[in-house]
mmCIF file of C-alpha atoms and ligand atoms in Angstrom:
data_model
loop_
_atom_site.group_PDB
_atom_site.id
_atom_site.type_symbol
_atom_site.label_atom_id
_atom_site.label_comp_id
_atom_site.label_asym_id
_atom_site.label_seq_id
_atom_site.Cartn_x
_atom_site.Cartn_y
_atom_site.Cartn_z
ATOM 1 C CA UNK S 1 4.645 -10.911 10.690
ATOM 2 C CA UNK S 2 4.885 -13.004 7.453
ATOM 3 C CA UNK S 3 7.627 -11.200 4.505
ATOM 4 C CA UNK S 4 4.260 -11.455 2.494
ATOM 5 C CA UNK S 5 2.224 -9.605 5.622
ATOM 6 C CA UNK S 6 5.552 -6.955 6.152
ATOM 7 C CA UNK S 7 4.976 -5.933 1.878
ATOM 8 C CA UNK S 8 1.602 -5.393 1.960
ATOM 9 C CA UNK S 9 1.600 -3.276 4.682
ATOM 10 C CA UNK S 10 3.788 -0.791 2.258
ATOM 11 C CA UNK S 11 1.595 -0.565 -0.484
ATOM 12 C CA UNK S 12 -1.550 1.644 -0.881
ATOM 13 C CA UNK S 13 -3.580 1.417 -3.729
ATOM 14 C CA UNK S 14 -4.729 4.505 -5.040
ATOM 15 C CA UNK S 15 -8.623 4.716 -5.630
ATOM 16 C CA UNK S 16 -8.446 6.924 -8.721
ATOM 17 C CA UNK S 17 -12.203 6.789 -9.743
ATOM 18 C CA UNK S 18 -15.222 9.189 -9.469
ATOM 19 C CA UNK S 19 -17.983 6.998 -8.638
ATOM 20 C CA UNK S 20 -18.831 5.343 -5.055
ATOM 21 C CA UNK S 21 -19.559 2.025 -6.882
ATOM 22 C CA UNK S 22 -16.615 1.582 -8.710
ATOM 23 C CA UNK S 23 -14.655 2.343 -5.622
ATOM 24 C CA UNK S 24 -16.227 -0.206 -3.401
ATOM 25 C CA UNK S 25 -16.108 -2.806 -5.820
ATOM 26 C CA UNK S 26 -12.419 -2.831 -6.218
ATOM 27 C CA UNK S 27 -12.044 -2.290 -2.396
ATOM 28 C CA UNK S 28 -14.374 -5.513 -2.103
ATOM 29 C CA UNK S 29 -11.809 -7.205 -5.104
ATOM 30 C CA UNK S 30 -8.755 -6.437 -2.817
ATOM 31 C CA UNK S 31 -9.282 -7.799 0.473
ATOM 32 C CA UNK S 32 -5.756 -7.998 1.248
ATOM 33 C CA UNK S 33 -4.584 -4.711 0.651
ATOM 34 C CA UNK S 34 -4.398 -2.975 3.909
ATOM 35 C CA UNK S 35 -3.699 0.971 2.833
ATOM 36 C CA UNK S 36 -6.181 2.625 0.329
ATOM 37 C CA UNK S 37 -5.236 6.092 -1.191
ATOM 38 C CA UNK S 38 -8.890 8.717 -1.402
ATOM 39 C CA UNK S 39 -7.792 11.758 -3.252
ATOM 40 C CA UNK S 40 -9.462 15.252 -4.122
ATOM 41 C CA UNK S 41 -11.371 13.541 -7.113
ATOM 42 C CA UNK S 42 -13.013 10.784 -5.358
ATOM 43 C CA UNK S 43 -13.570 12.686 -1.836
ATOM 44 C CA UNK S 44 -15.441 15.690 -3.578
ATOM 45 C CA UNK S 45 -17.361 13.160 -5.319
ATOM 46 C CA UNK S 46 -18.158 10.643 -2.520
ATOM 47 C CA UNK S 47 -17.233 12.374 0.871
ATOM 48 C CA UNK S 48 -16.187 11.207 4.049
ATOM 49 C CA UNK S 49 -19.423 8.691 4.120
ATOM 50 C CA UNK S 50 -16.795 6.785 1.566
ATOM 51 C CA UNK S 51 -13.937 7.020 3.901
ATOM 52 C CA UNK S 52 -15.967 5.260 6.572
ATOM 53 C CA UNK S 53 -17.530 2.861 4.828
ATOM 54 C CA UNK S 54 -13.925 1.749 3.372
ATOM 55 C CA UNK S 55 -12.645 2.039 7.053
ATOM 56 C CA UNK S 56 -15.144 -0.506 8.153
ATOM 57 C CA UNK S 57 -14.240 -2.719 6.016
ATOM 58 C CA UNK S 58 -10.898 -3.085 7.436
ATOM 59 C CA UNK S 59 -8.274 -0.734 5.673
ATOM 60 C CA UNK S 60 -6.653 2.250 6.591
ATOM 61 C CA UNK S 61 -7.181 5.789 4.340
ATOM 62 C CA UNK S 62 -4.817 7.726 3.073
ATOM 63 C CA UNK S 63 -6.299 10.777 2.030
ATOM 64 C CA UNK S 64 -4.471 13.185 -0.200
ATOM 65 C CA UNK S 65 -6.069 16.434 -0.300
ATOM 66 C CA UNK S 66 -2.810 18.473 -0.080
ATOM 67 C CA UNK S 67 -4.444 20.704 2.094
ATOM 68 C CA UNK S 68 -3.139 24.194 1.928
ATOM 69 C CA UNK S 69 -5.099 27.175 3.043
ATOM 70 C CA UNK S 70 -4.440 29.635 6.095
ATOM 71 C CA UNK S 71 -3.804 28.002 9.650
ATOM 72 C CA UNK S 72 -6.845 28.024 10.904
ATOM 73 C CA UNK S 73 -9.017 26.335 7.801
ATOM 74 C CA UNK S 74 -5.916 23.873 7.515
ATOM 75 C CA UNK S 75 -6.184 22.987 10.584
ATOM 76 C CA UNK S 76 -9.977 22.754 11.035
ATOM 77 C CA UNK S 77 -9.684 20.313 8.204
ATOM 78 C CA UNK S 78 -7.056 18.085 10.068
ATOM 79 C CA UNK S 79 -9.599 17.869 12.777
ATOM 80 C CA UNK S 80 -12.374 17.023 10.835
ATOM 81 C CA UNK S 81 -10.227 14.156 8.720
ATOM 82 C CA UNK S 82 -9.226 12.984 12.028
ATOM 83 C CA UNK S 83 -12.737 12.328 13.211
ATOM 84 C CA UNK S 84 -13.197 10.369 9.675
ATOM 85 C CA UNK S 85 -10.738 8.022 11.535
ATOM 86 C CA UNK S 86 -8.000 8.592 8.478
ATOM 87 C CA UNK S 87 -4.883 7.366 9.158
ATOM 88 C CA UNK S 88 -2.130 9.268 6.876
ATOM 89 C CA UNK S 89 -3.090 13.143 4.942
ATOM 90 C CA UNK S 90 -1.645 15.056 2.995
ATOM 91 C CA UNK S 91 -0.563 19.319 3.188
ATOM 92 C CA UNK S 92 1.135 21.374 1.259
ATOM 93 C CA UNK S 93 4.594 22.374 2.821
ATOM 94 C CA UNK S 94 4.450 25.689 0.978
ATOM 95 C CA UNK S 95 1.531 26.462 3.038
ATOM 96 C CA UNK S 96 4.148 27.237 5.667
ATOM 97 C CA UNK S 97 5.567 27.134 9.055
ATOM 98 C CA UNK S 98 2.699 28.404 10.756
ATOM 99 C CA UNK S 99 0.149 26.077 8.683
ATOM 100 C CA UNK S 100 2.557 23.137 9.019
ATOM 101 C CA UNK S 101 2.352 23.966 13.033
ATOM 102 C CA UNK S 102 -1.417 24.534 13.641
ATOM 103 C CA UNK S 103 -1.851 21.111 11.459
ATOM 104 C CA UNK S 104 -0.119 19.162 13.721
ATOM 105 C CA UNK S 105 -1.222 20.580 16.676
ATOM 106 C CA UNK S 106 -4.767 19.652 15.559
ATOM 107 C CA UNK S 107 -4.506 16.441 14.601
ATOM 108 C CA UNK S 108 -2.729 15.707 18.108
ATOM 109 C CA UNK S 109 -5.401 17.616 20.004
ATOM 110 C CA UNK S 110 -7.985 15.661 18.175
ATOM 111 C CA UNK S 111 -6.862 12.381 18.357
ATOM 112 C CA UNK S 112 -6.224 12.795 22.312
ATOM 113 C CA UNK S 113 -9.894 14.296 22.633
ATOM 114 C CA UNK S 114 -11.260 10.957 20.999
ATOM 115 C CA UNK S 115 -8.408 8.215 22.697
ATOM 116 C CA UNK S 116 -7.526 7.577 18.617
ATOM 117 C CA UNK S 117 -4.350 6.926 17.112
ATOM 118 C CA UNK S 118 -2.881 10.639 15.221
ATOM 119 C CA UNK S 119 -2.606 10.580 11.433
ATOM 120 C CA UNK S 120 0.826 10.686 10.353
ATOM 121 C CA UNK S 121 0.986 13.876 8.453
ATOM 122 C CA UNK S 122 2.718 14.042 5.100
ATOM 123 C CA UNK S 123 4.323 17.049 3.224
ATOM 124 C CA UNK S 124 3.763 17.876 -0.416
ATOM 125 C CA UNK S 125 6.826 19.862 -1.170
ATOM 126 C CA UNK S 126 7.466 20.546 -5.504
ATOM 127 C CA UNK S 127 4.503 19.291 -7.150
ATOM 128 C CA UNK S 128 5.950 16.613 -10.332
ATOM 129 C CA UNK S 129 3.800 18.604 -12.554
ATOM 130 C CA UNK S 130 6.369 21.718 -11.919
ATOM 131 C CA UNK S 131 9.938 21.468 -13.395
ATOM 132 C CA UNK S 132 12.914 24.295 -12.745
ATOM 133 C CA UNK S 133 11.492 27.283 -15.429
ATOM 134 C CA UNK S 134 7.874 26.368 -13.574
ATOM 135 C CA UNK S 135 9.461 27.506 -10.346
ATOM 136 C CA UNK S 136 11.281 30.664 -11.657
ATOM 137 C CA UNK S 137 7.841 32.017 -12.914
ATOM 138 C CA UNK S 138 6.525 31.465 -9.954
ATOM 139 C CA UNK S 139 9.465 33.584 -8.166
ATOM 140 C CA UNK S 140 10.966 30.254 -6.516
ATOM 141 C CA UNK S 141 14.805 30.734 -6.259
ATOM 142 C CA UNK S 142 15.922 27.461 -5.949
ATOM 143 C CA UNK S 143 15.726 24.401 -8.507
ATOM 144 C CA UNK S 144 13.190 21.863 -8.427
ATOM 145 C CA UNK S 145 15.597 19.432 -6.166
ATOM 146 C CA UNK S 146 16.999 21.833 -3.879
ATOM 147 C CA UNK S 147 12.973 23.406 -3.493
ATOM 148 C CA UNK S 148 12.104 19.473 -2.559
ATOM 149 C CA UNK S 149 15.081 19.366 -0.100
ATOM 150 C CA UNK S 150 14.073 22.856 2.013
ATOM 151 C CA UNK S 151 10.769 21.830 2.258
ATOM 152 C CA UNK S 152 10.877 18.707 3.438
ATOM 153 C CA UNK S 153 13.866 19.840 6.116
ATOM 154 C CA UNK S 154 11.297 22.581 6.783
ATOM 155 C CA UNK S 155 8.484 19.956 7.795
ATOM 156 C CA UNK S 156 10.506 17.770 9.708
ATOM 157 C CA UNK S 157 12.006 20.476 11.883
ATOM 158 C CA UNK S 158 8.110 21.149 12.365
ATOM 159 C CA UNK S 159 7.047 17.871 13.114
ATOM 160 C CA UNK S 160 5.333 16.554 10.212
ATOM 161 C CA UNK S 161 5.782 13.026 9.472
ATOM 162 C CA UNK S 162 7.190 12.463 5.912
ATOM 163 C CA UNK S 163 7.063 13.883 2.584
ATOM 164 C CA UNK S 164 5.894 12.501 -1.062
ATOM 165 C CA UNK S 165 8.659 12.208 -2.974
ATOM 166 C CA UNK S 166 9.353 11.197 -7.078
ATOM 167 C CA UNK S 167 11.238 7.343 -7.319
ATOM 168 C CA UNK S 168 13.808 9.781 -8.434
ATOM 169 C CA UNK S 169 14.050 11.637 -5.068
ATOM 170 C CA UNK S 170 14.164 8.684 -2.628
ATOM 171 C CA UNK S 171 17.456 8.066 -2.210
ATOM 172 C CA UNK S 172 18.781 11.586 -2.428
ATOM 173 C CA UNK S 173 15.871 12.143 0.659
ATOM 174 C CA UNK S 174 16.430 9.055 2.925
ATOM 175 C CA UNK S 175 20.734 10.135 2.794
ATOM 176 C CA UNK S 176 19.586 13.858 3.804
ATOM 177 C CA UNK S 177 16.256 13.508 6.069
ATOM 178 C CA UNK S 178 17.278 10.196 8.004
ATOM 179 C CA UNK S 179 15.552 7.167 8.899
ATOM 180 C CA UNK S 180 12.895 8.542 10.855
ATOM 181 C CA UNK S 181 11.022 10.136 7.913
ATOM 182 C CA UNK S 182 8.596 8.381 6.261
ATOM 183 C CA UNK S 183 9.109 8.901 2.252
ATOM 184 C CA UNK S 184 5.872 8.000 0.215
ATOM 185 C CA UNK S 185 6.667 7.173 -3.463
ATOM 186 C CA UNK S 186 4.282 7.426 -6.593
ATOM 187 C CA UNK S 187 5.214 6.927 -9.674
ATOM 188 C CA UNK S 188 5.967 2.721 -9.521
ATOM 189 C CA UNK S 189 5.494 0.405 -11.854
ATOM 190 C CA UNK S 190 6.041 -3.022 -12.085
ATOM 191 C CA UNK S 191 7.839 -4.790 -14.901
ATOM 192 C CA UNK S 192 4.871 -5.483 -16.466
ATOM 193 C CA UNK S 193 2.712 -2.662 -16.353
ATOM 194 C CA UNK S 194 2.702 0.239 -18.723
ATOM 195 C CA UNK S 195 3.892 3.711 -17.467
ATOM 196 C CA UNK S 196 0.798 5.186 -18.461
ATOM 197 C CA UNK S 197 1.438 9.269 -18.323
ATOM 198 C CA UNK S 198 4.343 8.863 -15.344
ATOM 199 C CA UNK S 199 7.601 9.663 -17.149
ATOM 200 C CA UNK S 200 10.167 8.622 -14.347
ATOM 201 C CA UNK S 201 9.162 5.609 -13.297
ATOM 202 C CA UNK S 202 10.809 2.866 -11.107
ATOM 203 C CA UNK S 203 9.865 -0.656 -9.822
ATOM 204 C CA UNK S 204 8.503 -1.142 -6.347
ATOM 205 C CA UNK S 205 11.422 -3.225 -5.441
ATOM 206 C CA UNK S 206 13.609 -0.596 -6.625
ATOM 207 C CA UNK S 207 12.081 2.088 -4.770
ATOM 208 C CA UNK S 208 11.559 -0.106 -1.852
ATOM 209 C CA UNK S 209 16.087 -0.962 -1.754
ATOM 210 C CA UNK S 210 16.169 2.744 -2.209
ATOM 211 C CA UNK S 211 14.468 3.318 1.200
ATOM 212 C CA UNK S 212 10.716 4.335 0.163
ATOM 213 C CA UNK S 213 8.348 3.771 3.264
ATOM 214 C CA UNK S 214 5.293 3.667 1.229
ATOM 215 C CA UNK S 215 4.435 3.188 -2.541
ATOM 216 C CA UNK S 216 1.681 4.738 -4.154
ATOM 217 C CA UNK S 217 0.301 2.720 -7.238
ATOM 218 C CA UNK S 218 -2.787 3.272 -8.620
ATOM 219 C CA UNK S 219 -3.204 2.114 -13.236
ATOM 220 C CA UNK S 220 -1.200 -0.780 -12.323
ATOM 221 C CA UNK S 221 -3.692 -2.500 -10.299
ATOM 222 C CA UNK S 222 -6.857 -1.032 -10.707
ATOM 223 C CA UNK S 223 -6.735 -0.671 -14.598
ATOM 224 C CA UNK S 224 -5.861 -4.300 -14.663
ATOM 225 C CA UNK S 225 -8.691 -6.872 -15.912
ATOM 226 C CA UNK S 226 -8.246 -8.717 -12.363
ATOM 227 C CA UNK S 227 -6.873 -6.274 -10.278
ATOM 228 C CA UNK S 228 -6.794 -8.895 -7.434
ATOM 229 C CA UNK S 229 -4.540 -11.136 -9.401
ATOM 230 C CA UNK S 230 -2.309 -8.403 -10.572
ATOM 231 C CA UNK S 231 -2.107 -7.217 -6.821
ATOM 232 C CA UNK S 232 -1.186 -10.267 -5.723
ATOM 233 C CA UNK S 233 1.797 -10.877 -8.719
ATOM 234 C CA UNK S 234 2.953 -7.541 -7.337
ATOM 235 C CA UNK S 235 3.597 -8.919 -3.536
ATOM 236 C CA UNK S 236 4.461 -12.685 -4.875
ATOM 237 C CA UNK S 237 7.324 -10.532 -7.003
ATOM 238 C CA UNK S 238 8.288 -8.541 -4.206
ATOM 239 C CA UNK S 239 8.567 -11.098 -1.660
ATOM 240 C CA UNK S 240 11.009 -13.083 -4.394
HETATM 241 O O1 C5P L 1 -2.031 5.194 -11.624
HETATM 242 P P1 C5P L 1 -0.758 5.640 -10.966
HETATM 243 O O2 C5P L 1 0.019 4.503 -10.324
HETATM 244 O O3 C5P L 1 0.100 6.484 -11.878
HETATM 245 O O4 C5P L 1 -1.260 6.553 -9.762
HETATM 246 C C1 C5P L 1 -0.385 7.237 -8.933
HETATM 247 C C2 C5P L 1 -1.133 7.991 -7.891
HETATM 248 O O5 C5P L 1 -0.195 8.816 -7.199
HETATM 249 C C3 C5P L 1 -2.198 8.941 -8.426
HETATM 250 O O6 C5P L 1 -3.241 9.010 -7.447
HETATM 251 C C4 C5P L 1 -1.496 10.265 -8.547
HETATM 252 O O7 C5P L 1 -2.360 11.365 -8.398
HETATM 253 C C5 C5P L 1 -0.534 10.184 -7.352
HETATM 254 N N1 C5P L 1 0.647 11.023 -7.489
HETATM 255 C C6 C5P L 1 1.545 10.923 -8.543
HETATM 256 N N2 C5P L 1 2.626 11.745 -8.608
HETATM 257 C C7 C5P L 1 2.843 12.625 -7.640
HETATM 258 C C8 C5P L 1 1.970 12.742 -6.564
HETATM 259 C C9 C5P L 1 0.864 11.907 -6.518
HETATM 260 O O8 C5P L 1 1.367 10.082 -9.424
HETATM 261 N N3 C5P L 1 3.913 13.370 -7.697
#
C-alpha cells in the first residue's frame, strides 16, 4: 500500500446533505475516497436504498445513527444495518451495558448468518454539544472528560470497537484505552479551511500524530467549489 493509499483509507467524508442527488453527485466527484459518513439527516431522508447504491459504487458506510433505545430495538437495528452491508455504526454508550452487549452480539450473529465481514461498532460517549453544567442538570456526576473516559472504558470492556472522540480527547484516550481502540475524530480542519461552527478544532495531521484512527470531515470538502481538488490537497498535504 502506497503512503497516499494508507491516508485515504483514514478519512471519511461526511455526506451532510438532505437530498439523494446531491449526495450521489459528490460521491460520483470523489472517486478516491474510500469511507463515506450517512448520518440521521441524510438516512431518514434517503434510506438504506442510499447506503447501497453508495456501497456499489465502491466505498464503505459509516453510518452514524447513535443508536440508543432498549436492547432489543438496538439490536434489531444492528441487524438490519448489517444486512445494508455497512461497515462502521454508531450507539450511544449511555444506552448501557446491556444495550452495548445485545449490539454486538447482533451484529456478530448477523454477519456469520450472511458469511459478511462485522461492522466495527463505535461508542458515542459525551455528546460535544454538552459541556460540565449540561451534565450536572442532567444528574451526571462526573465532568465532561472523566464522563468520556468511563464510557469509553465501559465499551471496551464490552467489546465495542472504538469511540468518537473531540481532537481535544485523542491523546488523553489513545494513553488510557490502548492501541487496540479505534478513536474516530470530528472536528478537523485543514489549514485552509474555515472552522465553520466547530470551536476546537485541529488539523488532520495533528490529530492523525496524536493517534486518531479515523477523521471525520465533512464543510471542508464538500462545501468546497471542487470538492475533488480540495480532497485531494488534503491527502497531497498529509502525505508531505
Ligand atoms: O463539516 P464538518 O467537518 O464540521 O462535519 C463534521 C461531521 O462530524 C458532521 O457530520 C458532524 O455531525 C459530525 N460530528 C461532529 N462532532 C461530534 C460528533 C460528530 O462534528 N462531536
Amino acid at each position: 500500500m502506497t503512503i497516499k493509499e494508507s491516508v485515504v483509507e483514514k478519512i471519511i467524508i461526511a455526506l451532510d446533505v438532505a437530498e439523494r442527488e446531491k449526495a450521489l453527485s459528490l460521491v460520483k466527484e470523489l472517486p478516491e475516497v474510500k469511507w463515506f459518513k450517512i448520518g440521521l439527516e441524510l438516512f431518514t431522508a434517503c434510506g438504506p436504498s442510499l447506503v447501497e447504491a453508495i456501497r456499489e459504487m465502491g466505498h464503505q458506510i459509516f453510518l452514524d445513527l447513535k443508536l440508543h433505545d432498549i436492547p432489543n430495538t438496538v439490536a434489531g437495528a444492528v441487524r438490519a444495518a448489517v444486512r445494508q452491508g455497512v461497515s462502521m455504526l454508531t450507539l450511544h454508550t449511555s444506552g448501557g451495558r446491556e444495550m452495548m452487549l445485545k449490539a454486538k452480539e447482533a451484529a456478530l450473529e448477523e454477519a456469520n448468518r450472511l458469511g459478511t465481514l462485522k461492522p466495527k461498532l463505535i461508542g458515542v460517549t459525551v455528546l460535544t454539544s454538552l459541556n460540565d453544567e449540561d451534565l450536572k442538570s442532567l444528574g451526571w456526576i462526573e465532568n465532561v472528560s472523566s464522563q468520556v473516559l468511563r464510557l469509553s472504558l465501559l465499551a471496551k470492556e464490552i467489546g465495542l470497537d472504538g469511540s468518537v472522540c473531540s481532537a481535544q480527547e485523542v491523546s488523553f484516550l489513545r494513553q488510557r484505552l490502548g492501541l487496540n481502540w479505534l478513536l474516530i475524530t470530528p472536528g478537523i480542519r485543514p489549514s485552509w479551511a474555515a472552522s465553520d461552527d466547530q470551536k476546537r478544532v485541529l488539523s488532520p495531521a495533528e490529530a492523525l500524530q496524536l493517534g486518531a484512527n479515523f477523521l471525520v470531515i465533512g464543510r471542508p470538502i464538500t462545501a468546497q467549489p471542487s470538492p475533488r481538488q480540495a480532497f485531494l490537497q488534503l491527502i497531497d498535504e498529509l502525505k508531505s
